[in-house]
PDB file of C-alpha atoms in Angstrom:
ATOM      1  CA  UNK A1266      29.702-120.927  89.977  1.00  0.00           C
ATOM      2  CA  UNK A1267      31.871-119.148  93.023  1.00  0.00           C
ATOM      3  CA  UNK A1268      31.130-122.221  94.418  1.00  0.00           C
ATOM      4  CA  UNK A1269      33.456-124.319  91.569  1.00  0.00           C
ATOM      5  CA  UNK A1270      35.597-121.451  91.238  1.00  0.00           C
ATOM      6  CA  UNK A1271      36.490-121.908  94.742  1.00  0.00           C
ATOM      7  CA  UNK A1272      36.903-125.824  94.503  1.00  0.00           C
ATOM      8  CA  UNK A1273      38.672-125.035  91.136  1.00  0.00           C
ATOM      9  CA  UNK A1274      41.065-123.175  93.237  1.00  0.00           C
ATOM     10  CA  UNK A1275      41.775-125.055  96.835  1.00  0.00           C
ATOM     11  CA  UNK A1276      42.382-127.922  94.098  1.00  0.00           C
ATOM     12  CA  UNK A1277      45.423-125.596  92.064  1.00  0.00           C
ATOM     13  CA  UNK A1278      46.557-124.586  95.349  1.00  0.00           C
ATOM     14  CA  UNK A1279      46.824-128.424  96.900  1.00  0.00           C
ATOM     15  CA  UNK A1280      48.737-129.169  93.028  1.00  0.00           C
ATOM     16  CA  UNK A1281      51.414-126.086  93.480  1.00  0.00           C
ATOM     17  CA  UNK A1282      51.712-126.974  96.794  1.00  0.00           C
ATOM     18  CA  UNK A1283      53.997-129.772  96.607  1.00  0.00           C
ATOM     19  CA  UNK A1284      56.081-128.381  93.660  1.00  0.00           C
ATOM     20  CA  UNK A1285      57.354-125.062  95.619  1.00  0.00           C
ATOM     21  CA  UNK A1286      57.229-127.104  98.385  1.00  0.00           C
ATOM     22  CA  UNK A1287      60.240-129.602  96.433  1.00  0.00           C
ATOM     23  CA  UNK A1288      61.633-126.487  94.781  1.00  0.00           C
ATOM     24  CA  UNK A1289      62.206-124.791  98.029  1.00  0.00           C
ATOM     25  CA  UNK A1290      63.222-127.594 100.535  1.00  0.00           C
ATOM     26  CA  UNK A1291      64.191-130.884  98.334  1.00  0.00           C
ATOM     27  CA  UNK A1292      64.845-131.715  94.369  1.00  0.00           C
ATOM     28  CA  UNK A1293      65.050-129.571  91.845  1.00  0.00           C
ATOM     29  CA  UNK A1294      63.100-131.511  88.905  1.00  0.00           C
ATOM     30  CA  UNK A1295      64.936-129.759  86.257  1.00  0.00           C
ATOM     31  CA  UNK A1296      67.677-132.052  87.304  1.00  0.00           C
ATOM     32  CA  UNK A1297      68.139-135.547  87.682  1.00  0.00           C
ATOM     33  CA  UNK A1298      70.892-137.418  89.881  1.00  0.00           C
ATOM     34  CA  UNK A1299      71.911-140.867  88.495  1.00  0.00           C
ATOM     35  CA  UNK A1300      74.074-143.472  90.319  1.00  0.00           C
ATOM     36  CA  UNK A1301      76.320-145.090  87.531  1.00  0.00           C
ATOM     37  CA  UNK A1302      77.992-147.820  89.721  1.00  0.00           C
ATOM     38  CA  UNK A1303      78.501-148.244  93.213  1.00  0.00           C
ATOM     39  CA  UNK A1304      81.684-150.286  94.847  1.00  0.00           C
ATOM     40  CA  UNK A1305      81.946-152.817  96.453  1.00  0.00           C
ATOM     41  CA  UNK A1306      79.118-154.289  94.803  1.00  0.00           C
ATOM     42  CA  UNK A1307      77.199-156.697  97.730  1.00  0.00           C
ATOM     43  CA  UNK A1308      74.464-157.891  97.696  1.00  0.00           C
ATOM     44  CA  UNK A1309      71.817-156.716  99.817  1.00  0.00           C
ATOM     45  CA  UNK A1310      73.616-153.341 100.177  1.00  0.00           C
ATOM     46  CA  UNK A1311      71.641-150.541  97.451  1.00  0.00           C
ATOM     47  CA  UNK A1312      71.442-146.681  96.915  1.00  0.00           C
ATOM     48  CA  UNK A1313      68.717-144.884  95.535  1.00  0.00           C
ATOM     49  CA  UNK A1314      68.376-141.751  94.530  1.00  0.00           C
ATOM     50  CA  UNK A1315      65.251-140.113  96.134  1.00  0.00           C
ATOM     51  CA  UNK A1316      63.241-136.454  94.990  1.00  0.00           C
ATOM     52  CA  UNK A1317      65.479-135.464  91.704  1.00  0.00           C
ATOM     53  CA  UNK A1318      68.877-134.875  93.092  1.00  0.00           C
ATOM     54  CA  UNK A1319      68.456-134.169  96.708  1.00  0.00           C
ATOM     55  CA  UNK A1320      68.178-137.582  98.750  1.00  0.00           C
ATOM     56  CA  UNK A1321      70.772-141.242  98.381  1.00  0.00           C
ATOM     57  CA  UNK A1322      69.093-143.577  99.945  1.00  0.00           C
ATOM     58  CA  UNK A1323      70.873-146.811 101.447  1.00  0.00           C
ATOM     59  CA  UNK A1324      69.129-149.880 102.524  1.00  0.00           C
ATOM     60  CA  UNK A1325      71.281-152.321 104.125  1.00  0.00           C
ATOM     61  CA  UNK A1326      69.476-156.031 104.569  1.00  0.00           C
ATOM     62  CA  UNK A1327      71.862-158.699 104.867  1.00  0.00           C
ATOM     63  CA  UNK A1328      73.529-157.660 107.923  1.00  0.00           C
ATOM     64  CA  UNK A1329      76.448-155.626 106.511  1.00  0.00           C
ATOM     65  CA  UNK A1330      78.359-152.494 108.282  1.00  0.00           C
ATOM     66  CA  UNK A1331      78.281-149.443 105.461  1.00  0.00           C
ATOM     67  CA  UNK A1332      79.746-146.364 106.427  1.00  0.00           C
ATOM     68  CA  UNK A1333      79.776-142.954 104.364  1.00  0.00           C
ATOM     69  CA  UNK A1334      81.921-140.368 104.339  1.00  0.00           C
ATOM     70  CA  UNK A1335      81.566-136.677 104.435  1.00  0.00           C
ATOM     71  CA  UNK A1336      82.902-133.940 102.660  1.00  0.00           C
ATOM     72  CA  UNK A1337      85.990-133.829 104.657  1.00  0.00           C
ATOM     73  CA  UNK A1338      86.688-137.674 104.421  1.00  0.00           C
ATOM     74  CA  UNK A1339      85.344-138.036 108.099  1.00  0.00           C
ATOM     75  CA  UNK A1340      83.184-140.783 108.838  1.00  0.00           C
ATOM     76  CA  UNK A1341      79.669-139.281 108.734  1.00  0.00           C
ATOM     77  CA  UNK A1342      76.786-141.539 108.989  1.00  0.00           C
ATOM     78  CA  UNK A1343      76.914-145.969 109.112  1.00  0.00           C
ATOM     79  CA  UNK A1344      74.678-149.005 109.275  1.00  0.00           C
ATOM     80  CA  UNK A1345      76.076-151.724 111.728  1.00  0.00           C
ATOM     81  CA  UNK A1346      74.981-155.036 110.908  1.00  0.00           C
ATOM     82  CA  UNK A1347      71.912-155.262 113.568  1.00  0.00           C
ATOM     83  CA  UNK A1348      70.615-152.642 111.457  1.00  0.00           C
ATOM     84  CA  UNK A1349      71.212-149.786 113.386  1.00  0.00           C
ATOM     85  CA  UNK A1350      71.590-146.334 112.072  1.00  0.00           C
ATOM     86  CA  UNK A1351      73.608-143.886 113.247  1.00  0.00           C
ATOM     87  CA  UNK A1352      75.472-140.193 112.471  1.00  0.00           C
ATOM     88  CA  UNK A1353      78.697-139.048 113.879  1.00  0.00           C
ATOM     89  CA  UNK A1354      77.610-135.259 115.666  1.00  0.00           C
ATOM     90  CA  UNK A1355      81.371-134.706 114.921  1.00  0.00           C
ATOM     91  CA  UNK A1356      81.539-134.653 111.419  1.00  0.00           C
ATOM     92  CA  UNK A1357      80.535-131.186 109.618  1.00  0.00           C
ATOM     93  CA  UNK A1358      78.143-132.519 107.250  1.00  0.00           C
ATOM     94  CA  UNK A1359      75.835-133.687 109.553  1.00  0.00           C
ATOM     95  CA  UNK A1360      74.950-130.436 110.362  1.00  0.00           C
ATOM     96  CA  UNK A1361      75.849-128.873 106.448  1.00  0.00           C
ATOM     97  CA  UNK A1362      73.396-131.407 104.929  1.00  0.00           C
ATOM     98  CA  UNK A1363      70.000-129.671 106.929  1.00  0.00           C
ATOM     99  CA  UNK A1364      70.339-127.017 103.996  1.00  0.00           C
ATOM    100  CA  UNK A1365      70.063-127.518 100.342  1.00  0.00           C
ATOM    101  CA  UNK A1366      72.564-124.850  99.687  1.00  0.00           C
ATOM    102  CA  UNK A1367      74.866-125.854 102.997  1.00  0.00           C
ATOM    103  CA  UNK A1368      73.226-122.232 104.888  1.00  0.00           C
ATOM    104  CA  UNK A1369      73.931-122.781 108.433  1.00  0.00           C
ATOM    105  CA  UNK A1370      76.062-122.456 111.298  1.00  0.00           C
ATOM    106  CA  UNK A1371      78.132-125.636 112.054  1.00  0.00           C
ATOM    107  CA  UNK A1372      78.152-125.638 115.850  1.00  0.00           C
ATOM    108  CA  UNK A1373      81.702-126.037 117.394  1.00  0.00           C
ATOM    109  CA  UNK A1374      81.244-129.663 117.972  1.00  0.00           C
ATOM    110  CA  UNK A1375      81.809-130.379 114.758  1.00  0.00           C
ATOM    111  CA  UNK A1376      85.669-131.638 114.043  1.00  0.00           C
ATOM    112  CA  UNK A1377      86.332-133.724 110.924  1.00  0.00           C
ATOM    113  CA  UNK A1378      89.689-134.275 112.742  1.00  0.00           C
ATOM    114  CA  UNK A1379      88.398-135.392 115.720  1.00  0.00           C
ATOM    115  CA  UNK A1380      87.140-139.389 116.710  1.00  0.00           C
ATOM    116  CA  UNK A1381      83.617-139.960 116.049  1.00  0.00           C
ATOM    117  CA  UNK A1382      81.052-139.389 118.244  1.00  0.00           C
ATOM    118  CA  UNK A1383      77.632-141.390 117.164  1.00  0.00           C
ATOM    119  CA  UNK A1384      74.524-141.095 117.825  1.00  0.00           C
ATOM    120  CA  UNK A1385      71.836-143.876 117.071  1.00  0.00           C
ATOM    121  CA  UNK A1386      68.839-142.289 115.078  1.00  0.00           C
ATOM    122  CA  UNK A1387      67.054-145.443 113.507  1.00  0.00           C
ATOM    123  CA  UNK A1388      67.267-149.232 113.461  1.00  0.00           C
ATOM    124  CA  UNK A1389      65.421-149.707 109.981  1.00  0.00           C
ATOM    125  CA  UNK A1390      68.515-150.496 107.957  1.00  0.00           C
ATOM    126  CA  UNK A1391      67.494-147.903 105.990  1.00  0.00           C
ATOM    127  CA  UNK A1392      69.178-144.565 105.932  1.00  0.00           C
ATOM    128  CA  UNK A1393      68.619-140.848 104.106  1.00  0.00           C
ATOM    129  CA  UNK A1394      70.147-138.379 103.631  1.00  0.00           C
ATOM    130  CA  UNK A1395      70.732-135.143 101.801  1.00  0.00           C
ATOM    131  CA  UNK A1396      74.249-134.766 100.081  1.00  0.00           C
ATOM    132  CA  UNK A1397      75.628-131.821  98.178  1.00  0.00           C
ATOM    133  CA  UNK A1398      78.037-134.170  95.774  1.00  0.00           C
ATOM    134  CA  UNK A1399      75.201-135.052  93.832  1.00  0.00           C
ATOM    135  CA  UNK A1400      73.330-131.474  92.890  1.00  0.00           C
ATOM    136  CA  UNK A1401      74.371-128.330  91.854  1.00  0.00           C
ATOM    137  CA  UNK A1402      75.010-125.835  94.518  1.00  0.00           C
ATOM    138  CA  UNK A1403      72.938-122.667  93.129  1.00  0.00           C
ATOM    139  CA  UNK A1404      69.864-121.768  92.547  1.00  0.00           C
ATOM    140  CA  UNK A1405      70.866-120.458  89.195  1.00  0.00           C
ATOM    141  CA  UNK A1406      71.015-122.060  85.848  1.00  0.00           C
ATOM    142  CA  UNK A1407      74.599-123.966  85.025  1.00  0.00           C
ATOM    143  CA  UNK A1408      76.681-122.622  82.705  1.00  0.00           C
ATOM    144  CA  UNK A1409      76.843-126.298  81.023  1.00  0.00           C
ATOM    145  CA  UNK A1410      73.271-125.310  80.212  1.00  0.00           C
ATOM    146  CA  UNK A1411      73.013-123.494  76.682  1.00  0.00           C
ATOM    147  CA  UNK A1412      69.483-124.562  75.896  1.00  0.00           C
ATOM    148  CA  UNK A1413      67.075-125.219  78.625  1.00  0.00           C
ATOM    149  CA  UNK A1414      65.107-127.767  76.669  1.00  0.00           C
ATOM    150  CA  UNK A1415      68.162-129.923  75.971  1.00  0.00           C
ATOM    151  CA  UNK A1416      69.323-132.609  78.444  1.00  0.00           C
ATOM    152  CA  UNK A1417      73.076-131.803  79.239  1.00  0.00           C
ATOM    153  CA  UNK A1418      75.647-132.894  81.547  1.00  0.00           C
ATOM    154  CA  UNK A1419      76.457-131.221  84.649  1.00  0.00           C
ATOM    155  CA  UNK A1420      79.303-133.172  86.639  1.00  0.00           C
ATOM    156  CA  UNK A1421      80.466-136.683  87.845  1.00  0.00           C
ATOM    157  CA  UNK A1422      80.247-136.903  91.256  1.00  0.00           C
ATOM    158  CA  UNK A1423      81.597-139.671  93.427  1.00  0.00           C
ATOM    159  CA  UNK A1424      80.332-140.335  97.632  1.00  0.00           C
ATOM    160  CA  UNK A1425      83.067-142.424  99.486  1.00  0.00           C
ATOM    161  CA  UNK A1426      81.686-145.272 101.516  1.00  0.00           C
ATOM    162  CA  UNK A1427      82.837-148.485 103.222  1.00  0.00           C
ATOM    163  CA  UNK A1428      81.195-152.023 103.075  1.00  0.00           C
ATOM    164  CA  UNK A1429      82.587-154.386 105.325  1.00  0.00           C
ATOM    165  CA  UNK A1430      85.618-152.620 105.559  1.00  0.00           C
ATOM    166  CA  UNK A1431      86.179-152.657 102.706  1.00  0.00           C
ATOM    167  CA  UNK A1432      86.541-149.574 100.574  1.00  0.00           C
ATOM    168  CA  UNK A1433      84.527-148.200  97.711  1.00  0.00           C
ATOM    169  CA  UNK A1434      82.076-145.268  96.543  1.00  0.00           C
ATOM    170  CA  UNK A1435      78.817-144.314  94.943  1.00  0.00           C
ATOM    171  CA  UNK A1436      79.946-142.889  91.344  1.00  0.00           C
ATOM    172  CA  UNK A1437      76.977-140.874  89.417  1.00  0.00           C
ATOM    173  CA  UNK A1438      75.971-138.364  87.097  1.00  0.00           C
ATOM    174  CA  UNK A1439      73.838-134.866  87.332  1.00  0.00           C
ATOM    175  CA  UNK A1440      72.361-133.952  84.091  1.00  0.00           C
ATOM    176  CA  UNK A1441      69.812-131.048  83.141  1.00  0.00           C
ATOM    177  CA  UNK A1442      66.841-132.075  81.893  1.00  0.00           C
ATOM    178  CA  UNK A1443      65.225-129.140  80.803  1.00  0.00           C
ATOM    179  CA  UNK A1444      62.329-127.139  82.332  1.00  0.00           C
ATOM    180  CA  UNK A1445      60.447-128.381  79.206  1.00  0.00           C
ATOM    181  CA  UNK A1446      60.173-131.812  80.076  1.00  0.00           C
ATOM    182  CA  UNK A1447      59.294-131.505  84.291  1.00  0.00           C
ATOM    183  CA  UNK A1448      56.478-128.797  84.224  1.00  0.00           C
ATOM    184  CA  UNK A1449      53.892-129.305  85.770  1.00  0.00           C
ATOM    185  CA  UNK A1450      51.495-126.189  84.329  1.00  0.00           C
ATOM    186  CA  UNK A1451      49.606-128.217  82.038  1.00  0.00           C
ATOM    187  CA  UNK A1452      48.873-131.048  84.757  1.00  0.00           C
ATOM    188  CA  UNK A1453      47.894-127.814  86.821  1.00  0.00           C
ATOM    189  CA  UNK A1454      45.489-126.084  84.155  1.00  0.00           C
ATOM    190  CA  UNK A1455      43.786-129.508  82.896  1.00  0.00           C
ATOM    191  CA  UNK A1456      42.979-130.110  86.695  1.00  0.00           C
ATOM    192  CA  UNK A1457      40.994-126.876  87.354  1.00  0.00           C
ATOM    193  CA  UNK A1458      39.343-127.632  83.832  1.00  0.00           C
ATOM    194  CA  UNK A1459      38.010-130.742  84.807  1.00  0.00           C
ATOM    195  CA  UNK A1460      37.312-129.355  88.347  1.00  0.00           C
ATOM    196  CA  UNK A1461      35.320-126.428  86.595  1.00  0.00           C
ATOM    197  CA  UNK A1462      33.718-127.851  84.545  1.00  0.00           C
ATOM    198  CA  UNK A1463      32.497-130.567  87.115  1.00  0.00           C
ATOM    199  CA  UNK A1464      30.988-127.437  88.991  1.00  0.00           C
ATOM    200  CA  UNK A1465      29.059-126.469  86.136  1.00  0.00           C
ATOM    201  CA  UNK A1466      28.045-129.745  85.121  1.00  0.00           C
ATOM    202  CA  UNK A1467      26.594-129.908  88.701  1.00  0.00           C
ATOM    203  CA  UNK A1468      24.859-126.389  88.506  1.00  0.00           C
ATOM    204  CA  UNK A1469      23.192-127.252  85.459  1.00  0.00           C
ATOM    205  CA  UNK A1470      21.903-130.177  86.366  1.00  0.00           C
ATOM    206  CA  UNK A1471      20.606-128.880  89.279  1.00  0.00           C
ATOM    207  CA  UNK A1472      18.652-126.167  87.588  1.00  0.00           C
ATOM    208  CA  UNK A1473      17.524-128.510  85.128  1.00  0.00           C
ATOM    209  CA  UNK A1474      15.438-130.487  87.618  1.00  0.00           C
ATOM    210  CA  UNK A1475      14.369-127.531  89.741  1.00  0.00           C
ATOM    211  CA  UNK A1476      12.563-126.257  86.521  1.00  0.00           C
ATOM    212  CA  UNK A1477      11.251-129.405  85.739  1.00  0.00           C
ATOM    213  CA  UNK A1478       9.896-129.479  88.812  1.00  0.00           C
ATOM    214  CA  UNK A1479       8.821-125.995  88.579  1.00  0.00           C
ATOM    215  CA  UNK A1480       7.066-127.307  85.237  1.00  0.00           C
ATOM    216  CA  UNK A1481       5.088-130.312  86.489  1.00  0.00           C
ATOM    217  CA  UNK A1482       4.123-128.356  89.728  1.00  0.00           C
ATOM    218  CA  UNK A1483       2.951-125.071  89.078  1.00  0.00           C
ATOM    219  CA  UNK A1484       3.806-121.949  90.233  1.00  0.00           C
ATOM    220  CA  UNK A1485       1.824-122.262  93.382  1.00  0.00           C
ATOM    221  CA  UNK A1486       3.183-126.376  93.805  1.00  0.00           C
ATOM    222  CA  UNK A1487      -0.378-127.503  93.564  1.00  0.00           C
ATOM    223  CA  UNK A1488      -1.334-130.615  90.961  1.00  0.00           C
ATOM    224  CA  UNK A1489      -2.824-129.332  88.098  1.00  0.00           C
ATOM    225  CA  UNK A1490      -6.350-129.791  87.705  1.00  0.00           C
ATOM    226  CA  UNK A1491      -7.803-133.337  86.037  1.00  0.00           C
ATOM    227  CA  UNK A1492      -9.321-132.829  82.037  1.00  0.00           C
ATOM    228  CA  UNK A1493     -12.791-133.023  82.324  1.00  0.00           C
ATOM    229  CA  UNK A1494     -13.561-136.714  80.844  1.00  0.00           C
ATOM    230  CA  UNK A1495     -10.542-138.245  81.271  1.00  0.00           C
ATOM    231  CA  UNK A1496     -10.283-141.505  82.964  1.00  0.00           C
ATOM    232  CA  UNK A1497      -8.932-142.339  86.512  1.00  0.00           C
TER     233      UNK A1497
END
């Protein structure tokens, strides 16, 4: 049994693992981030929303040029039309976005005023990124929030981009979804159930047939001696 107890627990501890790991450095799944509409609408160009309300995701496949804007209206990250992917070291969010709640030092390089300066870090198409427009910027409960278990609405939130040159933005929603409907304790406790009870399932049958050999063999694991009379 220390045996399962100990697989019982390396298997909790590989479950939690993730969850603090998305509490502490991504989404928050008491919240969910929904895009309502983006503009210009082209195809081929799509965001995502990625872990919650932490990551947008764009993916860029017909060639296009997207650019989005940080929180200072400074061109902060684009997709040219080979596909690839660059950030502007310039603009203040490229540094601000490292942090869920914006907690570090923005170097002096940083100048929303000044002209980009861009530095190639992909050629997927594909770009993510974490942006504080679309999640609430605490730790602590929203006031919005008046019953945990109830889904309620948080903000509108709206990322400025350009497609093509043309102007547009990614327009979405937070909302609370209450703690009620993302834990994961039960998922956690019916695991180390299963996993315990696989351990004793194990140890039991393992006694089992080490009696039943005890049984058949003897105590001294010698055949037992042939009835007199009985046929070969």
């Amino acid at each position: 049994m220390r045996r399962a107890s100990f697989v019982a627990l390396l298997a909790a501890l590989a479950l939690l693992a993730p969850a603090t790991q998305a509490l502490a450095h991504g989404g928050n799944p008491n919240y969910r981030s929904v895009i309502d509409e983006v503009t210009p609408h082209v195809p081929g160009v799509s965001f995502q929303v990625l872990d919650y309300d932490s990551y947008m995701q764009l993916e860029d496949r017909d060639g296009h040029e997207v650019t989005i804007y940080g929180y200072e209206g400074e061109p902060y990250a684009r997709i040219l039309d080979d596909g690839t992917v660059q950030v502007n070291r310039r603009s203040p969010a490229t540094y601000l976005n490292d942090n869920r709640f914006a907690e570090v030092t923005v170097p002096p390089i940083a100048n929303a005023q000044a002209a980009p300066l861009w530095k190639t870090v992909d050629d997927s198409g594909t770009f993510v990124w974490h942006d504080h427009r679309m999640h609430y910027m605490s730790p602590a409960t929203p006031p919005q929030v008046k019953d945990t278990s109830k889904k309620t609405k948080i903000f509108d939130y709206e990322i400025p981009v350009r497609v093509d040159g043309a102007k547009g933005d990614i327009s979405g929603t937070l909302w609370w979804v209450g703690r009620a409907n993302t834990s994961k304790l039960p998922f956690i406790l019916a695991a180390i159930a299963i996993v315990l009870g696989g351990g004793a399932l194990v140890l039991f049958v393992r006694r089992r047939r080490r009696d039943e050999g005890d049984d058949d063999g003897g105590d001294d694991g010698l055949a037992s001696p042939k009835p007199v009379g009985e046929a070969w």
